[in-house]
Coordinates of C-alpha atoms and ligand atoms in Angstrom, one line a residue:
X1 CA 0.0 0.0 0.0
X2 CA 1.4 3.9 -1.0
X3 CA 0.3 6.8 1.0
X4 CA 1.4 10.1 -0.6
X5 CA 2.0 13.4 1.5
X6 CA 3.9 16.6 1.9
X7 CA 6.4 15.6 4.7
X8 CA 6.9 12.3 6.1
X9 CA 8.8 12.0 8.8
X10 CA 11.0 9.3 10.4
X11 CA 11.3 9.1 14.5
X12 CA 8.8 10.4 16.6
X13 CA 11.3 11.5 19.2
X14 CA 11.3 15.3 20.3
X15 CA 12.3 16.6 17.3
X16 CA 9.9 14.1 14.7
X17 CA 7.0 15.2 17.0
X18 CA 7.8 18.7 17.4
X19 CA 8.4 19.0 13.5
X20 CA 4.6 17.6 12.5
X21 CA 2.9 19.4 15.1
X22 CA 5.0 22.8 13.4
X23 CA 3.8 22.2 10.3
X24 CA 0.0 21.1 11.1
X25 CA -0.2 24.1 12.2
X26 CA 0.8 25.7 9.1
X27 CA -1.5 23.6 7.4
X28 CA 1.5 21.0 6.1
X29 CA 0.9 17.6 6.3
X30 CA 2.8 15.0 7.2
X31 CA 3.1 11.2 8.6
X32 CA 5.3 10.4 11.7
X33 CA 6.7 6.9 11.5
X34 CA 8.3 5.5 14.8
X35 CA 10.2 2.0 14.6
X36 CA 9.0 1.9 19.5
X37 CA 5.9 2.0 20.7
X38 CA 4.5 5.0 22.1
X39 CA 4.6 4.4 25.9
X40 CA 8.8 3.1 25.2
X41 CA 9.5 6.5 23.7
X42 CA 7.1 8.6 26.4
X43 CA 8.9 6.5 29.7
X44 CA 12.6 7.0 28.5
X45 CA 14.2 9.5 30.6
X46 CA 16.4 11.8 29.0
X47 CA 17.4 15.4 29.1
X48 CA 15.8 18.3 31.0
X49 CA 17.4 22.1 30.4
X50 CA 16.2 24.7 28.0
X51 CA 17.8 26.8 26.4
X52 CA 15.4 30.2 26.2
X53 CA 15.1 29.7 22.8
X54 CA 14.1 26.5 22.9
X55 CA 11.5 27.7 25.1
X56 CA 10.4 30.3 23.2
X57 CA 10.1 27.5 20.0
X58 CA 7.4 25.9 22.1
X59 CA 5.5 28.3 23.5
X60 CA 5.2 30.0 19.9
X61 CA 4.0 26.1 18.6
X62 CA 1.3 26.1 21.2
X63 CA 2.9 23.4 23.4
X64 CA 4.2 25.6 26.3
X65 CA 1.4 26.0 28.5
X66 CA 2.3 23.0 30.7
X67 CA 6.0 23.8 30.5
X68 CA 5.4 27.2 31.5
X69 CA 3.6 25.9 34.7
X70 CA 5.6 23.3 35.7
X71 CA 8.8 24.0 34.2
X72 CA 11.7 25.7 36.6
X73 CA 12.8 29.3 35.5
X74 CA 16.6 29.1 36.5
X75 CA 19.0 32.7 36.7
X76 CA 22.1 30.7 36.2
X77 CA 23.8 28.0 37.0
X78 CA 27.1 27.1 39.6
X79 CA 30.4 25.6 39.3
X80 CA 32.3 23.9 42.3
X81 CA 36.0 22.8 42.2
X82 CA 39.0 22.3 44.7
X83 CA 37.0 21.8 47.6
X84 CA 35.8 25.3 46.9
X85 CA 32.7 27.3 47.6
X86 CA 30.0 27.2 44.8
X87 CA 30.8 29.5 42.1
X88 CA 27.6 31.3 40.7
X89 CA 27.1 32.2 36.7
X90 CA 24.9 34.4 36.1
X91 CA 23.5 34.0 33.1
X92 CA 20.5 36.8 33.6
X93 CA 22.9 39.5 34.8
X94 CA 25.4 38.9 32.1
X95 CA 23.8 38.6 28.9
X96 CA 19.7 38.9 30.3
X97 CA 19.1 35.3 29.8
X98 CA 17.4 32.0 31.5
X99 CA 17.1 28.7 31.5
X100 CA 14.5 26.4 32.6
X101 CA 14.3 22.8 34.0
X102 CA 12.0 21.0 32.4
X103 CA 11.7 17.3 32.0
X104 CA 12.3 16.1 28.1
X105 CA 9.9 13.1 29.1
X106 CA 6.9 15.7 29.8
X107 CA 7.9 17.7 26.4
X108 CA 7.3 14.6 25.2
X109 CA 4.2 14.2 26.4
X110 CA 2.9 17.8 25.7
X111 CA 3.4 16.6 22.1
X112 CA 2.0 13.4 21.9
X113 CA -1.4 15.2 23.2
X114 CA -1.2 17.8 20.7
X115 CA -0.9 15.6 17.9
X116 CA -3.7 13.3 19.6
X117 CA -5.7 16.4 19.3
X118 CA -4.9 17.4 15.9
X119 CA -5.2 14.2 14.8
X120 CA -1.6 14.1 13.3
X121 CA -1.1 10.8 11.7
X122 CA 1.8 8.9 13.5
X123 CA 2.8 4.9 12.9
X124 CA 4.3 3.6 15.8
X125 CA 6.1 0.1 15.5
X126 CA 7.6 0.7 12.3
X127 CA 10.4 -1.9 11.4
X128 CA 13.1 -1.7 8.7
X129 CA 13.0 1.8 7.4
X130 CA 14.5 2.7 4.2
X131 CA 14.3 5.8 2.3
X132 CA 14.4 5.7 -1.4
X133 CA 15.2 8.2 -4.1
X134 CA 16.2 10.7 -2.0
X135 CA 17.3 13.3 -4.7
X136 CA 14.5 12.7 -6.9
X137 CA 11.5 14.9 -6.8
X138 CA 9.4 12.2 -5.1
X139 CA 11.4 10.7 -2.2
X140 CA 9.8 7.7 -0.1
X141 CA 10.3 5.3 2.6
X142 CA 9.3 1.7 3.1
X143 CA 8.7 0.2 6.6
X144 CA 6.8 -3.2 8.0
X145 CA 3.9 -2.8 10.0
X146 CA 2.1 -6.1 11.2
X147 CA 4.5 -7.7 8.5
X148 CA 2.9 -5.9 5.9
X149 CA 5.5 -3.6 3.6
X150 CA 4.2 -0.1 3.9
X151 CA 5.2 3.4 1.4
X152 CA 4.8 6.6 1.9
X153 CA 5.8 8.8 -0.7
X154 CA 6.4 12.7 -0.3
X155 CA 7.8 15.7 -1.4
X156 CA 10.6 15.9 1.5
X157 CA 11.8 13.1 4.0
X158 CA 12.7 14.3 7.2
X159 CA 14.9 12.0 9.3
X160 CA 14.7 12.7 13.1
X161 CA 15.6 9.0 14.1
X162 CA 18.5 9.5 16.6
X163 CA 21.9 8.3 16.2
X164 CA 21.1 4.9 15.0
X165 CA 18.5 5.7 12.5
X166 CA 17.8 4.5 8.8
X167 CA 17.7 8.5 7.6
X168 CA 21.4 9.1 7.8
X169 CA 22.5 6.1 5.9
X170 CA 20.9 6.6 3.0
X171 CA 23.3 9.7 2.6
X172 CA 26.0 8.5 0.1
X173 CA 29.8 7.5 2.1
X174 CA 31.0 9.9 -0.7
X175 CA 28.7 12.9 0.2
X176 CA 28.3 12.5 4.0
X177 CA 31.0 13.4 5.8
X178 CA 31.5 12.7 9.9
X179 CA 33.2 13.7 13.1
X180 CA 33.2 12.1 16.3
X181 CA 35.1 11.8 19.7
X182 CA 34.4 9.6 22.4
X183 CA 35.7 10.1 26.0
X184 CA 36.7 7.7 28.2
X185 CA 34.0 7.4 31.1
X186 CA 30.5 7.7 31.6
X187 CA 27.4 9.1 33.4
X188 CA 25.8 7.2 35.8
X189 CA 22.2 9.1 36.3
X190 CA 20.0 8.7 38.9
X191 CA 16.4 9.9 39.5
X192 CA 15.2 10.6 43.1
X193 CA 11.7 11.4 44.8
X194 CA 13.5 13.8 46.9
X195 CA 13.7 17.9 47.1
X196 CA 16.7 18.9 44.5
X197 CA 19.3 21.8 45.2
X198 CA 17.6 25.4 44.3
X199 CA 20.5 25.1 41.7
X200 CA 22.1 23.4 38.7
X201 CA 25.4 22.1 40.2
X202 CA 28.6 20.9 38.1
X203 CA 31.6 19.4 40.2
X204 CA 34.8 19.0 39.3
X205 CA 36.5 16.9 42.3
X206 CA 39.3 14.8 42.1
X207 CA 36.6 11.6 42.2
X208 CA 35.4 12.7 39.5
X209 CA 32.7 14.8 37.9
X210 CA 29.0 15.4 39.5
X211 CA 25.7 17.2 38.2
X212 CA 23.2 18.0 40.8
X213 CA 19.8 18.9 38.3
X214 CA 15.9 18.7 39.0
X215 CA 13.2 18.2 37.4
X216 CA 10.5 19.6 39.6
X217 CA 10.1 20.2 43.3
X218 CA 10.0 16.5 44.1
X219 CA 12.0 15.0 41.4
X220 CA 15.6 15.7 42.0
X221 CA 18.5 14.0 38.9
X222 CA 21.5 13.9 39.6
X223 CA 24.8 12.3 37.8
X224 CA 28.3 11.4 38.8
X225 CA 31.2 10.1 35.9
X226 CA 31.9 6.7 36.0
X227 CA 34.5 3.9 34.5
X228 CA 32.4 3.0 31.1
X229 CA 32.9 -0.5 32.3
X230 CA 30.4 -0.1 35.3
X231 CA 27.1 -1.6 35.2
X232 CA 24.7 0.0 37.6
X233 CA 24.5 -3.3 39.7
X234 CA 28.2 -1.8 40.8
X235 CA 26.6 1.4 42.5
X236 CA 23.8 0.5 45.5
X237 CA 21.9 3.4 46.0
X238 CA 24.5 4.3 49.3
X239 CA 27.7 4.2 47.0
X240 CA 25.5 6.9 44.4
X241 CA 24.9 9.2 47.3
X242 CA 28.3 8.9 49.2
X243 CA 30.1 9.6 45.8
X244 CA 27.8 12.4 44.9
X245 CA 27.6 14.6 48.0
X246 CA 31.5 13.8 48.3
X247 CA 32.1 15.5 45.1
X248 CA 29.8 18.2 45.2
X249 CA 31.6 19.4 48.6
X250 CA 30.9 20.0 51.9
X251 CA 29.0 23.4 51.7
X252 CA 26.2 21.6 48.8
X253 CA 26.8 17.7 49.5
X254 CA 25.4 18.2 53.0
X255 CA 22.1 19.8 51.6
X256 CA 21.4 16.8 49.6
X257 CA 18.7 14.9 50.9
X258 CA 19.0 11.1 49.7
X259 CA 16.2 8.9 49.5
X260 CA 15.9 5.8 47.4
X261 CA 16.5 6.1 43.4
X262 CA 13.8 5.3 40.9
X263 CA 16.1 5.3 37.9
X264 CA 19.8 4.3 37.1
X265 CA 21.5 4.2 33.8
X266 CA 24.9 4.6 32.9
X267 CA 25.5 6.3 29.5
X268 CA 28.9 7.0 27.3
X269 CA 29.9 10.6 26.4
X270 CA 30.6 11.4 23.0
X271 CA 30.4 13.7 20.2
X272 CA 29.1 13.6 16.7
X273 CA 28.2 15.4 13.6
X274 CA 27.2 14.4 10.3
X275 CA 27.7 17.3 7.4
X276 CA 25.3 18.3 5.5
X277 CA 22.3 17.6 7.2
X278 CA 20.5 17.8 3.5
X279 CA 21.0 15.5 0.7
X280 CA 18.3 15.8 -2.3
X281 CA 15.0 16.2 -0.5
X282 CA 16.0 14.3 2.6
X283 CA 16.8 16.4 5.7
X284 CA 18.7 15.3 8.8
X285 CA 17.2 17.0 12.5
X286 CA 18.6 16.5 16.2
X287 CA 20.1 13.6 17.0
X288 CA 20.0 11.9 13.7
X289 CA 22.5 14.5 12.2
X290 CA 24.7 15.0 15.7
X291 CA 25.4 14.1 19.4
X292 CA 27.1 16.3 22.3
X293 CA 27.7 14.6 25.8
X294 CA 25.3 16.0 27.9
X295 CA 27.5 18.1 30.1
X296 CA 26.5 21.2 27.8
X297 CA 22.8 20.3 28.3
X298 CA 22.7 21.0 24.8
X299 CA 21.3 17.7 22.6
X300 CA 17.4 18.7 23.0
X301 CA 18.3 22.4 22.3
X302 CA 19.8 21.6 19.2
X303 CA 17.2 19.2 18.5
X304 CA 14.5 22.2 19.1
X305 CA 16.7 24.5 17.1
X306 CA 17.4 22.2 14.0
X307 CA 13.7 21.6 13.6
X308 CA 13.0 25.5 14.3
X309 CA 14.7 26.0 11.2
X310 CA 13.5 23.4 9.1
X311 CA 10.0 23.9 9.9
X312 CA 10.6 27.6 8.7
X313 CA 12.3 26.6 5.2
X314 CA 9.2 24.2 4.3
X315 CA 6.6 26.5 5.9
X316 CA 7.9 28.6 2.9
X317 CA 8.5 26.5 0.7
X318 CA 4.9 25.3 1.0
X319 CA 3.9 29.1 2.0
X320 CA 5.0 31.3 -0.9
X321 CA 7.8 28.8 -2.9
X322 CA 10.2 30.6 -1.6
X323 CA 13.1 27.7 -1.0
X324 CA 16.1 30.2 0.8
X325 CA 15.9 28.9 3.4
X326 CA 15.6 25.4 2.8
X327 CA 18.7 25.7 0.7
X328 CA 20.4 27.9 3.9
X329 CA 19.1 25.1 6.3
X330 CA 22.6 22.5 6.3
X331 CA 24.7 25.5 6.8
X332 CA 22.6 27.3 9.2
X333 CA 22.2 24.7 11.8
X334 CA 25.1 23.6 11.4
X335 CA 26.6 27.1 12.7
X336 CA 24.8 26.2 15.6
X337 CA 26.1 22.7 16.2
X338 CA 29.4 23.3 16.0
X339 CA 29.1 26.1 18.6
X340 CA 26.9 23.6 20.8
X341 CA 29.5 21.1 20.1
X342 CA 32.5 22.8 20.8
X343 CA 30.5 24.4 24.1
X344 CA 29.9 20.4 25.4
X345 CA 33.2 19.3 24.5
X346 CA 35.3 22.5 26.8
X347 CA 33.2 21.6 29.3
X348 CA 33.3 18.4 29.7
X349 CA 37.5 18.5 29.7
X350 CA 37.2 21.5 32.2
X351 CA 35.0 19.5 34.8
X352 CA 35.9 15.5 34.4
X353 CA 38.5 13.7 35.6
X354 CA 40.5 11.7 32.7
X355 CA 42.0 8.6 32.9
X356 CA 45.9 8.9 33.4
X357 CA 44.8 12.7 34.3
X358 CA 48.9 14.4 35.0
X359 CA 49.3 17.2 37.8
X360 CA 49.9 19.3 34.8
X361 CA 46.5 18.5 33.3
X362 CA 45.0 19.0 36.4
X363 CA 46.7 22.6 37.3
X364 CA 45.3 23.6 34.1
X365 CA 42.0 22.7 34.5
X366 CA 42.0 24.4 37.8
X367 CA 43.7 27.6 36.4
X368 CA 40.9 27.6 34.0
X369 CA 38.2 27.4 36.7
X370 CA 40.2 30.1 38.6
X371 CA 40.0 32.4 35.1
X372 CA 36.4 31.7 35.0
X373 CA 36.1 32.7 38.6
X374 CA 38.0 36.1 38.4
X375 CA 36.9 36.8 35.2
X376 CA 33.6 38.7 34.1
X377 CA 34.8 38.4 30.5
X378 CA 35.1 34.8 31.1
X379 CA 31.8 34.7 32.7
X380 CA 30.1 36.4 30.0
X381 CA 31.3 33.9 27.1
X382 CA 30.0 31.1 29.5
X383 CA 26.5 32.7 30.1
X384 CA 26.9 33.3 26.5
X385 CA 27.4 29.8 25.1
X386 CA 25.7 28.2 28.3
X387 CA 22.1 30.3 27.5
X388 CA 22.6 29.1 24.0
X389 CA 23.7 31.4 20.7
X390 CA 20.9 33.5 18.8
X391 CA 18.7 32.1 16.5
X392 CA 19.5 33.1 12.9
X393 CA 15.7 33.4 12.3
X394 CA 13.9 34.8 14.8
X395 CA 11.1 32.9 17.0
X396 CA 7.4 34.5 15.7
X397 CA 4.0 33.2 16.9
Ligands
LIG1 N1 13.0 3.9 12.1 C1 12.0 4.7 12.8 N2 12.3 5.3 13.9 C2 13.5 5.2 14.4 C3 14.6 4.5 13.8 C4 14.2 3.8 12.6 N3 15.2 3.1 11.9 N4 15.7 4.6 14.5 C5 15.4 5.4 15.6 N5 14.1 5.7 15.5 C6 13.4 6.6 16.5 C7 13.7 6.3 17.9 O1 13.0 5.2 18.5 C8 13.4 7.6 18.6 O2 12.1 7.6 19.1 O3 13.7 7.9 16.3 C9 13.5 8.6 17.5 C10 14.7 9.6 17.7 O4 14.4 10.3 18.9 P1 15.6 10.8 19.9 O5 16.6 9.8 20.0 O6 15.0 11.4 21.1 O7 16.2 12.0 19.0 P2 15.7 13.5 18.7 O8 14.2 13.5 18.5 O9 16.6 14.0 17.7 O10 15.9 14.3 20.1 C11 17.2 14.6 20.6 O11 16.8 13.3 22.5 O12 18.4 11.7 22.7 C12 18.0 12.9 23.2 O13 19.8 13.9 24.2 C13 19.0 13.8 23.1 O14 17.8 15.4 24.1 C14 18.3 15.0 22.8 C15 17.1 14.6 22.0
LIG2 C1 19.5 16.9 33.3 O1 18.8 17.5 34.1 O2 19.3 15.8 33.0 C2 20.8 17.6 32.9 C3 21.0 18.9 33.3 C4 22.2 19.5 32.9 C5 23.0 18.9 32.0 C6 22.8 17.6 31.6 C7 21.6 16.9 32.1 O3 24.2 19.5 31.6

């Protein structure tokens, strides 16, 4: 069976979903087809910072209303090192910025509703997509539903299907081009019915790395690095919470209040980008077309911002044939990427620990922090790059 229409769109994760609800309202149609269920993508627990812009993308889709209720407005975030006191960055003083804590899970959910209420057409428990003629004028993709083979043919193929999509290979070796780093440790996360710190909280203590985050008044998350060859059978609940408020200090680790986890997953840190996220009338958004380690909080943003953009180039596309900025899209989000990318990747080298780690390594690291400390320059670029770069097109209702 062939169903034709405008978009269609592989991976229903935040940026799939976010894209089709973006363009129903314009009045674009499109089909969203998801290789998990619905309830595996809503319960996997994933990031949970905005970026103001990113904010500002939903509230102008008509999806912020929950986010703006729930969701924690945040001034700025701190930095703790050398057994130090808390150091503050203020992201609202220096360049008139926030942030907000707001789960990725419940974005998730805001958008599955809308679409339920639009009516947005989305096939969950899609196996083996391909896409076909991707440079012709009339792309498609196959998939099996039920063990049927499906096609949907369109006039663009969006694929927002993560790292370990279909979307991405079916970009030529010769054309695609790709740059990645791994690091050598991981994230062990935890989630925990407990009050969080008022605060976001990096550490950098000779232990290793910790985040202190939140995700509402009674839902603290909190991370510490870890040998990637842990399994989270090797931290008991006690060992999490010694190692955290160890590394966060004396002054914050004694205003964590513990209480049993009800998550814990260990994830590697790496980073990724594929160039260009266009080939022929297949597009590449979020995580499909890059990865950052999470210490940037920066892999929904840029999610949020990719499809920001792309939803503008085929609203005018659709809109008035105008195809600028369709053509400007690879280029343009990739501008942001790389300054997300190179954000994530500074500072997760200022605030880990690495493996065979020398005293000299270490004094500059902590020379760095000290910069960053007596610096308002310094504090600026952070609040700068931590708040997120401008948009190139502005955010309009
Ligand atoms: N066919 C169909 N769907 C697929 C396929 C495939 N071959 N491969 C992956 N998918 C689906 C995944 O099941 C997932 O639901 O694509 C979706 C991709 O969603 P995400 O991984 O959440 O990626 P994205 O929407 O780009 O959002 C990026 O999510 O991973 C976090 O940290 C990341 O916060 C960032 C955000
Ligand atoms: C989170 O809350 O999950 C989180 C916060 C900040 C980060 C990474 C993750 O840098």
């Amino acid at each position: 069976m062939t169903i034709t229409t405008n978009v269609v769109i592989i991976g229903a994760g935040p940026a799939g979903s976010l894209l089709s609800h973006i363009l129903h309202r314009a009045g674009i149609e499109s089909v969203v087809v998801e290789r998990s269920s619905r309830s595996h993508v809503l319960e996997r627990i994933r990031a949970g910072v905005l970026e103001w812009g990113s904010v500002e993308v939903l509230r102008a889709a008509g999806v912020g209303d929950r986010m703006d209720e729930e969701g924690h407005v945040h001034d700025g975030a701190s930095l703790v090192w050398a057994g130090g006191e808390p150091l503050f960055l203020d992201i609202n003083k220096n360049v008139g910025s926030h942030f907000m804590s707001y789960g990725q899970t419940r974005i998730q959910e805001d958008l599955y509703d809308a679409a339920d209420a639009n009516g947005t057409s989305f096939v969950f428990e899609a196996a083996d997509v391909e896409v076909h003629d991707a440079t012709s004028d009339r792309p498609s993709i196959t998939f099996r539903k039920n063990g049927e083979l499906e096609r949907i043919e369109a006039d663009y193929v969006i694929g927002c299907d993560g790292y370990h999509g279909a979307a991405r290979q079916a970009i030529p070796d010769t054309v695609l081009r790709t740059f990645e780093k791994e690091y050598p440790f991981g994230w062990l996360g935890i989630m925990s019915e407990t009050p969080p710190l008022p605060d976001l909280v990096y550490a950098n203590h000779e232990q290793g790395f910790a985040l202190a985050s939140q995700r509402n008044p009674m839902l603290s998350r909190y991370y510490v690095q870890c040998p990637l060859t842990d399994n989270v059978e090797d931290w008991s609940d006690d060992r999490f919470w010694s190692a955290l408020t160890t590394r966060l200090g004396s002054t914050l680790g004694d205003r964590v209040v513990t209480g049993p986890s009800i998550e814990k997953s260990i994830a590697p840190l790496r980073s990724f980008v594929a160039e260009p996220m266009r080939y022929g009338n297949l597009f590449l958004a979020g995580d499909a077309a890059h990865i950052v380690p999470p210490t940037g909080a920066k892999g929904l943003n840029l999610a949020i911002s990719d499809v920001h953009y792309l939803s503008r180039g085929l609203i005018d596309h659709y809109g008035s044939g105008d195809d600028g900025t369709l053509e400007r899209y690879s280029d343009m989000a990739l501008r942001r990427v790389w300054s997300s990318v190179m954000f994530s990747w500074s500072l997760t080298n200022l605030m880990h620990r690495f493996p065979g780690q020398t005293a000299f390594d270490q004094r500059a690291q902590e020379t760095e922090l000290d910069y960053l400390a007596s610096s308002t320059h310094a504090q600026a670029s952070f609040a700068e790059q931590y708040s997120g770069i401008p948009f190139e097109i502005p955010v309009t209702c």
